[in-house]
Short mmCIF file of C-alpha atoms in Angstrom, two decimals:
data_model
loop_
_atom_site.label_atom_id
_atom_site.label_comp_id
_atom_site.label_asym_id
_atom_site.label_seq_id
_atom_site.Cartn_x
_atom_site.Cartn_y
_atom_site.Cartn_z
CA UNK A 1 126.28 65.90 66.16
CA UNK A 2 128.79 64.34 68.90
CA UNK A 3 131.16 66.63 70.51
CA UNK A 4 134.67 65.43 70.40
CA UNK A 5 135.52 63.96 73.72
CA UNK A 6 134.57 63.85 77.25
CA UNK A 7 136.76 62.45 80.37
CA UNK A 8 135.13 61.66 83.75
CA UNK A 9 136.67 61.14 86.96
CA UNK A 10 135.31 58.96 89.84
CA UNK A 11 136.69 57.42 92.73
CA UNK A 12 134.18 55.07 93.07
CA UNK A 13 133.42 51.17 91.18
CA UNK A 14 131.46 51.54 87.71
CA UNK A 15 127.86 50.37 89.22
CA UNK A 16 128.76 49.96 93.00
CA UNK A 17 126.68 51.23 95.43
CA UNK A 18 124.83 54.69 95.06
CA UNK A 19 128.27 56.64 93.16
CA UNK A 20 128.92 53.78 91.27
CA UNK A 21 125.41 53.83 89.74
CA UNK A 22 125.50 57.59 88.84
CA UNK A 23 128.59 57.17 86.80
CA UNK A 24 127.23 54.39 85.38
CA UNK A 25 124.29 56.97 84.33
CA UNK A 26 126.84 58.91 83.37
CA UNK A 27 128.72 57.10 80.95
CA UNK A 28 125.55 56.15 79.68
CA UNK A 29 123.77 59.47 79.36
CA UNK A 30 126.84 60.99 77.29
CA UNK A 31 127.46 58.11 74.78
CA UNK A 32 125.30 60.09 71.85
CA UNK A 33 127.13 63.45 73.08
CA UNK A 34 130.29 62.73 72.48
CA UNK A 35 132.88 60.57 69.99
CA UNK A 36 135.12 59.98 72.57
CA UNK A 37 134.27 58.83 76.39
CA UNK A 38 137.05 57.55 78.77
CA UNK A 39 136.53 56.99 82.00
CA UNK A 40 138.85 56.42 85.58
CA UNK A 41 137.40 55.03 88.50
CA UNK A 42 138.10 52.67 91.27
CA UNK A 43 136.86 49.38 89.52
CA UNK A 44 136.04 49.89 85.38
CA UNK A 45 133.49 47.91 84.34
CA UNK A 46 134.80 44.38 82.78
CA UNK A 47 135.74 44.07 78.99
CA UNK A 48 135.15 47.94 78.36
CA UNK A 49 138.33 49.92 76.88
CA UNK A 50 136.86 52.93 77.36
CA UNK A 51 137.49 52.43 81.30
CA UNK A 52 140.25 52.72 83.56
CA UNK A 53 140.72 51.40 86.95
CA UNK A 54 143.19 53.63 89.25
CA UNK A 55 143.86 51.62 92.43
CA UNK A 56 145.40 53.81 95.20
CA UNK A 57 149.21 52.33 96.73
CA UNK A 58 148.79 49.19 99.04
CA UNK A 59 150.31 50.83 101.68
CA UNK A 60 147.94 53.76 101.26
CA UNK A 61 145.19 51.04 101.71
CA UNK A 62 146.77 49.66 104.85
CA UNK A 63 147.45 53.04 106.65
CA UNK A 64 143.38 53.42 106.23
CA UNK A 65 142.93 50.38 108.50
CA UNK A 66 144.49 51.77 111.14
CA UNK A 67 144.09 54.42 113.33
CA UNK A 68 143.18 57.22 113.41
CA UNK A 69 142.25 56.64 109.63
CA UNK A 70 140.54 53.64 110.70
CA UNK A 71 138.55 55.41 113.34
CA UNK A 72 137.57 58.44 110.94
CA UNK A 73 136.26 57.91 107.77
CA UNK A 74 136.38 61.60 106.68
CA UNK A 75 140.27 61.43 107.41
CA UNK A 76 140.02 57.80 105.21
CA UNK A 77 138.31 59.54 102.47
CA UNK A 78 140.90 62.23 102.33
CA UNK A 79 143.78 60.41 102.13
CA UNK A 80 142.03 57.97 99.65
CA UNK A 81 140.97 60.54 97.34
CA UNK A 82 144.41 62.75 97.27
CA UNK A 83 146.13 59.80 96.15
CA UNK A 84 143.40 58.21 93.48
CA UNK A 85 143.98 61.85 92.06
CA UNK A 86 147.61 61.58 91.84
CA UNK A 87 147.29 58.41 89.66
CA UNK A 88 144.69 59.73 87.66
CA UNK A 89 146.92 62.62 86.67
CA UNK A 90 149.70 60.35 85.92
CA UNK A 91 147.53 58.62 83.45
CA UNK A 92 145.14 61.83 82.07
CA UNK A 93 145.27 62.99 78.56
CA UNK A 94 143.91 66.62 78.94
CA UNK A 95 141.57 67.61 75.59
CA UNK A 96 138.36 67.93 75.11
CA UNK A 97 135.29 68.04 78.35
CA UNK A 98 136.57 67.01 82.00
CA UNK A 99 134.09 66.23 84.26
CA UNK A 100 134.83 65.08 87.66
CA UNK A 101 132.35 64.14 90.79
CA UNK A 102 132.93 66.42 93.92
CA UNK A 103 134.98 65.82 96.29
CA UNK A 104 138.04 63.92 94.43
CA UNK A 105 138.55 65.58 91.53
CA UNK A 106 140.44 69.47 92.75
CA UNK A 107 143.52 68.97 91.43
CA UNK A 108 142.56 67.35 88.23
CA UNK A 109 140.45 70.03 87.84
CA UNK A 110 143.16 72.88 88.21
CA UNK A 111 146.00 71.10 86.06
CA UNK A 112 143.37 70.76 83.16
CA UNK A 113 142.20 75.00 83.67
CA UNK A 114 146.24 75.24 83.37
CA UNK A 115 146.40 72.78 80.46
CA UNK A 116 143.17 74.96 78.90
CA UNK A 117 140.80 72.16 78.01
CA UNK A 118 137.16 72.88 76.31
CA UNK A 119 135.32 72.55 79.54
CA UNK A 120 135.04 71.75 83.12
CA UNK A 121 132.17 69.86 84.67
CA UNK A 122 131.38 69.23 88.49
CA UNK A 123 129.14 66.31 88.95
CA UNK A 124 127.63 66.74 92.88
CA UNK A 125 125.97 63.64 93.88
CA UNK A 126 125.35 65.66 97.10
CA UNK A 127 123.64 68.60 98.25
CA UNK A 128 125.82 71.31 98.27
CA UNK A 129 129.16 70.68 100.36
CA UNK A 130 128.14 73.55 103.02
CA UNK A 131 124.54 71.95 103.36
CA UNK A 132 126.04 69.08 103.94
CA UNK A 133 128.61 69.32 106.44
CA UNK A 134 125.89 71.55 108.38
CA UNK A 135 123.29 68.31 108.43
CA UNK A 136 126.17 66.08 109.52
CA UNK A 137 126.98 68.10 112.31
CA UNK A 138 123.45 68.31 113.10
CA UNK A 139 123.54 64.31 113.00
CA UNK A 140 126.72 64.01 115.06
CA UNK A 141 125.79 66.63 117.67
CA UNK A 142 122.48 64.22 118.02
CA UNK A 143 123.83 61.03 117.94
CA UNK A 144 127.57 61.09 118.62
CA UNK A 145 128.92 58.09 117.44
CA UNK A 146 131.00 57.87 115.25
CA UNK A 147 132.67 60.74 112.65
CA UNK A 148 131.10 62.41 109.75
CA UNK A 149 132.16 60.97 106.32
CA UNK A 150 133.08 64.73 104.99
CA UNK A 151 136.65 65.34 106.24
CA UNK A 152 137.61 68.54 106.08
CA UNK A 153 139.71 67.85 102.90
CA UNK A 154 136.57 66.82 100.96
CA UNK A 155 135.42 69.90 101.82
CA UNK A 156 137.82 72.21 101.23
CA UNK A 157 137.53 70.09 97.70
CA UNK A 158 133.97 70.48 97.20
CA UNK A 159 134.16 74.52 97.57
CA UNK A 160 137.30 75.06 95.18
CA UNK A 161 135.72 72.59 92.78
CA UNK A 162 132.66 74.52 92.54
CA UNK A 163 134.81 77.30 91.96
CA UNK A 164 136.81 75.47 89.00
CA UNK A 165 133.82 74.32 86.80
CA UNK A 166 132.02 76.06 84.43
CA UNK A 167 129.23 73.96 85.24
CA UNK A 168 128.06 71.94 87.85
CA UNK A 169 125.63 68.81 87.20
CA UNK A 170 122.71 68.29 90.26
CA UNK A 171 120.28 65.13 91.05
CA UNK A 172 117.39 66.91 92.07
CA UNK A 173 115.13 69.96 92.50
CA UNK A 174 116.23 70.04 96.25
CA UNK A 175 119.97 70.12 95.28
CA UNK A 176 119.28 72.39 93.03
CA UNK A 177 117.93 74.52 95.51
CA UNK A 178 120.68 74.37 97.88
CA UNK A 179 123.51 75.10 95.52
CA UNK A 180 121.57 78.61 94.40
CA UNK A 181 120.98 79.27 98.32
CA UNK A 182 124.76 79.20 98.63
CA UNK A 183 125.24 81.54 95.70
CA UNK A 184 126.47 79.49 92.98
CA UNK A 185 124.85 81.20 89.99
CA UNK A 186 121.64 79.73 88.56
CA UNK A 187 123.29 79.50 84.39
CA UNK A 188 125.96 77.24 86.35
CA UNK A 189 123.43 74.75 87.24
CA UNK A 190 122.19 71.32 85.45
CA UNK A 191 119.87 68.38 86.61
CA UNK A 192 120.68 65.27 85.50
CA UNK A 193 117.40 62.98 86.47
CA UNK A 194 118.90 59.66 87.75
CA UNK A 195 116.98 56.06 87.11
CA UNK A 196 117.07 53.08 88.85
CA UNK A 197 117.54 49.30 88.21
CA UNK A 198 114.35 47.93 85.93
CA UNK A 199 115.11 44.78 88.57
CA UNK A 200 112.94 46.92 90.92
CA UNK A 201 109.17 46.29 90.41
CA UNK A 202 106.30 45.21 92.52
CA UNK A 203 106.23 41.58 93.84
CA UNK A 204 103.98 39.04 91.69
CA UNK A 205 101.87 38.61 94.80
CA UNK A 206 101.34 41.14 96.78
CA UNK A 207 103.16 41.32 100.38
CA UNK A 208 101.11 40.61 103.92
CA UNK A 209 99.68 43.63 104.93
CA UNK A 210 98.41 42.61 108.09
CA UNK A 211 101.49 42.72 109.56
CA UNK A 212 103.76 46.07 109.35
CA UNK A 213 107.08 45.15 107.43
CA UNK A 214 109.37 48.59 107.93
CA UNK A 215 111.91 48.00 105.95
CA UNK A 216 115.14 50.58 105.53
CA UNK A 217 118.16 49.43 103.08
CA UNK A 218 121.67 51.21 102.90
CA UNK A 219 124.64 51.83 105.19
CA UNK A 220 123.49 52.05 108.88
CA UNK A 221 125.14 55.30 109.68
CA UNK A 222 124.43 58.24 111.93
CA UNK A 223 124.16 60.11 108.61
CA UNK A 224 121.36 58.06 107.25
CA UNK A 225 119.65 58.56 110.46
CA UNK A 226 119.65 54.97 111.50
CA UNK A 227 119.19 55.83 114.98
CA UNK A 228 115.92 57.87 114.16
CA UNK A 229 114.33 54.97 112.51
CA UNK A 230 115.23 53.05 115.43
CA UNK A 231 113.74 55.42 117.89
CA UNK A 232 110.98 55.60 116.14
CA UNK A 233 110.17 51.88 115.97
CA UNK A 234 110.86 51.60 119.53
CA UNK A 235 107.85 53.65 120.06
CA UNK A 236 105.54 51.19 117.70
CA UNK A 237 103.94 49.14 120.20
CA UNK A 238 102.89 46.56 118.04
CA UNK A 239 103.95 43.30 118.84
CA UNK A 240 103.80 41.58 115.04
CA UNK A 241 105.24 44.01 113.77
CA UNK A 242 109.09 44.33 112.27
CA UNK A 243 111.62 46.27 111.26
CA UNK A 244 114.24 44.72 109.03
CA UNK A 245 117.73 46.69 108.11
CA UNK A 246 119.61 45.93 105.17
CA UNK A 247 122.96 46.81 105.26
CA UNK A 248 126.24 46.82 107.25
CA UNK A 249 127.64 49.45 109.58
CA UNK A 250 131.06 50.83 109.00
CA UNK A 251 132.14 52.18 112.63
CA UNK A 252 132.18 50.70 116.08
CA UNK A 253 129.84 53.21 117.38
CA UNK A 254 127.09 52.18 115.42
CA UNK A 255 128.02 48.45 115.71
CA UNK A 256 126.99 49.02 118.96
CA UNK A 257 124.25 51.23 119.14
CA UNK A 258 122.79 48.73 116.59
CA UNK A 259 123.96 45.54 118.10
CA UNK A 260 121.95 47.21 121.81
CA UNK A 261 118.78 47.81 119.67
CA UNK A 262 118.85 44.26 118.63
CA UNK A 263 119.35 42.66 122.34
CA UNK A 264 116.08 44.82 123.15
CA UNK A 265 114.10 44.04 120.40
CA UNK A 266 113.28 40.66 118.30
CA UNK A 267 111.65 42.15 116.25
CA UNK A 268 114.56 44.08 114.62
CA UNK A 269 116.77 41.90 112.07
CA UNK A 270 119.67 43.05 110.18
CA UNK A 271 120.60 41.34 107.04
CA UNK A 272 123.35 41.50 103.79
CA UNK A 273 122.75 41.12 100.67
CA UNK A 274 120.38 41.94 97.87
CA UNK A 275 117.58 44.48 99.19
CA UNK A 276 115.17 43.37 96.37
CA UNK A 277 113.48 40.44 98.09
CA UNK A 278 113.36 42.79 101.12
CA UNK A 279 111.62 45.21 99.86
CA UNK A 280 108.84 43.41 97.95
CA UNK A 281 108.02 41.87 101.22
CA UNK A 282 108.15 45.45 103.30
CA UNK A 283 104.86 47.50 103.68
CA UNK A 284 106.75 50.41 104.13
CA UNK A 285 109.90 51.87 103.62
CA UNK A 286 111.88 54.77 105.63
CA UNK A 287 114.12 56.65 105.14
CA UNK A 288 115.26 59.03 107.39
CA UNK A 289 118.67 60.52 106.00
CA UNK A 290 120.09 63.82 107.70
CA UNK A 291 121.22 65.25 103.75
CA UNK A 292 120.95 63.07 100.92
CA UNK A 293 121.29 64.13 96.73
CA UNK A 294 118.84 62.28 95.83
CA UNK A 295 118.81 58.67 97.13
CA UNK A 296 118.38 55.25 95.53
CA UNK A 297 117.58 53.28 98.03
CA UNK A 298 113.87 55.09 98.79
CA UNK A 299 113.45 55.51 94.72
CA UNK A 300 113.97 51.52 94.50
CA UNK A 301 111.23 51.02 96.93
CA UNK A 302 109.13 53.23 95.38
CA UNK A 303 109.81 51.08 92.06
CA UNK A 304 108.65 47.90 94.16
CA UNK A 305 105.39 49.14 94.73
CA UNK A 306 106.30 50.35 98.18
CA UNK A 307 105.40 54.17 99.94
CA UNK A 308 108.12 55.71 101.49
CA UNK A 309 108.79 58.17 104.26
CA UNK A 310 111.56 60.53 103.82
CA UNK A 311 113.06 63.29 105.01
CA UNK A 312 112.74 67.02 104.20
CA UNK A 313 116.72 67.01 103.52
CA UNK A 314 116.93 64.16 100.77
CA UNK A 315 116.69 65.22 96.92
CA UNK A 316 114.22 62.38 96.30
CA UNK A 317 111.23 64.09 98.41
CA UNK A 318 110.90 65.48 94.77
CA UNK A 319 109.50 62.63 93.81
CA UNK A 320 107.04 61.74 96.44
CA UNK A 321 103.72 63.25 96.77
CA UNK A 322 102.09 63.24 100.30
CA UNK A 323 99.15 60.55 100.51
CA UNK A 324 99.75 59.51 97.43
CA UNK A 325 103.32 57.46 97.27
CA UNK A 326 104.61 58.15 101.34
CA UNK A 327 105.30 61.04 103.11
CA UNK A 328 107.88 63.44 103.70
CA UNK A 329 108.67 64.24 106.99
CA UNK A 330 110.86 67.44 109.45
CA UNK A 331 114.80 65.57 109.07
CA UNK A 332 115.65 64.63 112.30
CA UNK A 333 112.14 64.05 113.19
CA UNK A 334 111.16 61.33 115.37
CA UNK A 335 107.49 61.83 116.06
CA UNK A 336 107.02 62.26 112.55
CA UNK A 337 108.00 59.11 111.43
CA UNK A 338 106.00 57.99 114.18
CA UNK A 339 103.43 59.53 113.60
CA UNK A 340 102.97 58.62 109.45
CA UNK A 341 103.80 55.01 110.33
CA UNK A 342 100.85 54.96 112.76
CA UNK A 343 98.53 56.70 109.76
CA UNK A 344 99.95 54.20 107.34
CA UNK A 345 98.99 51.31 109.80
CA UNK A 346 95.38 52.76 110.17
CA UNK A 347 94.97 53.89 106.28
CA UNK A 348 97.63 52.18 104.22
CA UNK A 349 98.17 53.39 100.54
CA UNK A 350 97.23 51.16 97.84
CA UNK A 351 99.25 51.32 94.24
CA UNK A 352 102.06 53.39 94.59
CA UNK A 353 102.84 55.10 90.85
CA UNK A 354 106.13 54.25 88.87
CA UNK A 355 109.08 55.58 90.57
CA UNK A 356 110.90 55.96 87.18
CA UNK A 357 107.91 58.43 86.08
CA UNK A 358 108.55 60.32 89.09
CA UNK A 359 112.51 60.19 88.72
CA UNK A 360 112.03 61.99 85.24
CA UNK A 361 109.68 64.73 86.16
CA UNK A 362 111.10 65.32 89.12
CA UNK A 363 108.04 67.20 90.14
CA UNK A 364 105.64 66.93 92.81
#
């Protein structure tokens, strides 16, 4: 039987870009749980009641363009997220379940303890926040270019959040893992198994293989390890062979660490757009994130037929099985990746298993 209602919280759009998705998921998942589901979120998805789109004041939006929000998008995120709360509060009916993802959700949270609602959920699409911040500091300390999306608001959020809920939802074994290392009690924690797009499956014909296609899609960030993967291709001799990079950077920094890699090297290409036909033409994909939940992007290519190398720090490593789908590799790594791209050149993998299958096992 349904329970009676359940509100989620989100600043994020319903189906854009890796948060977007897991609401989606969300809203999906909880449809047979409960009678009642309402939603607020940055963009609501079109011609559904049960959404609500909270935009944040215009001149909240222009004091992020400039600086130093502009500069820092941890400072950006903080100020976005302390004023998407105040509207959502200004809106919120308080009965029933609230659940609210980390990191912009505090003080929803604490008016609906004081209001005495049934329950309070934490969706973490992270690892935990204190993981986190520690791998972005590793990533900034390596490659100091631009600043760590985790202000020190989000933080502060994240901790007192945990605090709040009386349970806390995870993406992954390996999140799992780091939110019982930093003593959040074990009957606190859930999994929720994400899926990905059905759009993402194998190519009708099978890509060239006798030319390396490295392929990486998401934002080109320090966090994502970018600059790894671009090390690391630096040190592929191969003349043929190409690395193509799907996705836009959001800082100057890395505009111009990027924009230098490209001047060296032809062989590099950075495109926009849908990452599909990218990635059933890529022989491999990498992925070589600093701290990750769990991590579409690698999961899609996975879905496409495609082995993966991943970090030791991403939630999805669950799902890959050394040899058998890709490889998962020391974060932060570059001889690693180095190192399996050469194997994979000498003794490529043939038919990578379903990536959904993996994504609900979650098991090596």
């Amino acid at each position: 039987m349904a329970m009676c209602s359940l509100t989620i919280v989100c600043n994020a759009p319903y189906g854009g870009g890796g948060q977007g998705q897991h609401l989606a998921q969300v809203v999906e998942d909880s449809q047979d749980l409960y009678s009642e589901i309402r939603y607020y979120c940055a963009l609501a998805r079109a011609d559904d009641p049960r959404g609500q789109a909270i935009s944040v004041p215009r001149w909240v939006q222009w004091l992020s363009r400039i600086p130093p929000w502009r500069m820092d998008a941890g400072l950006r995120g903080d100020l976005v997220a302390r004023f998407f709360q105040k509207r959502v509060l200004n809106q919120l009916k308080m009965h029933g379940t609230l659940l609210g993802f980390s990191g912009c959700c505090r003080s929803v949270l604490q008016s609906a303890r004081r209001s005495g609602v049934d329950s309070l959920q934490v969706e973490s699409p992270t690892l935990h926040g204190s993981v986190v911040r520690r791998q972005l500091d590793k990533a900034r300390n390596r490659y100091p270019l631009e600043h760590s999306w985790m202000g020190q608001g989000y933080y502060r959020n994240t901790l007192v959040e945990y605090e709040l809920a009386d349970s806390i939802w995870v993406n992954s074994n390996y999140a799992r893992e780091t939110f019982l290392h930093e003593g959040v009690p074990e009957g606190k924690l859930r999994v929720r198994r994400l899926r990905i797009h059905p759009r993402f499956r194998p190519p009708e014909h099978s890509p060239d293989n006798t030319k390396m296609h490295i392929v990486y899609t998401g934002s080109l960030t320090v966090a994502k390890g970018v600059p790894l993967l671009l090390e690391a291709f630096a040190a592929i001799t191969d003349p043929e062979a190409r690395l193509t990079l799907v996705g836009g950077t959001g800082s100057r920094g890395m505009r111009q660490y990027v924009e230098s890699a490209l001047s060296r090297d032809p062989r590099i290409r950075v495109v926009l757009g849908d990452p599909l036909p990218v990635l059933q033409s890529a022989t491999v994909y990498v992925h070589p994130s600093f701290s990750d939940g769990y991590g579409y992007a690698p999961m899609e290519a996975l879905a496409c037929g495609i082995p993966v190398i991943v970090s030791a720090d991403t939630g999805m490593k669950d799902c890959v099985v050394d040899g058998v789908n890709g490889y998962v590799v020391p974060t932060g790594s570059v001889e690693a990746i180095v190192e399996r791209l050469r194997q994979l050149r000498r003794d490529p993998i043939g038919s990578v298993p379903n990536a959904n299958t993996h994504a609900t096992d979650g098991r090596k």
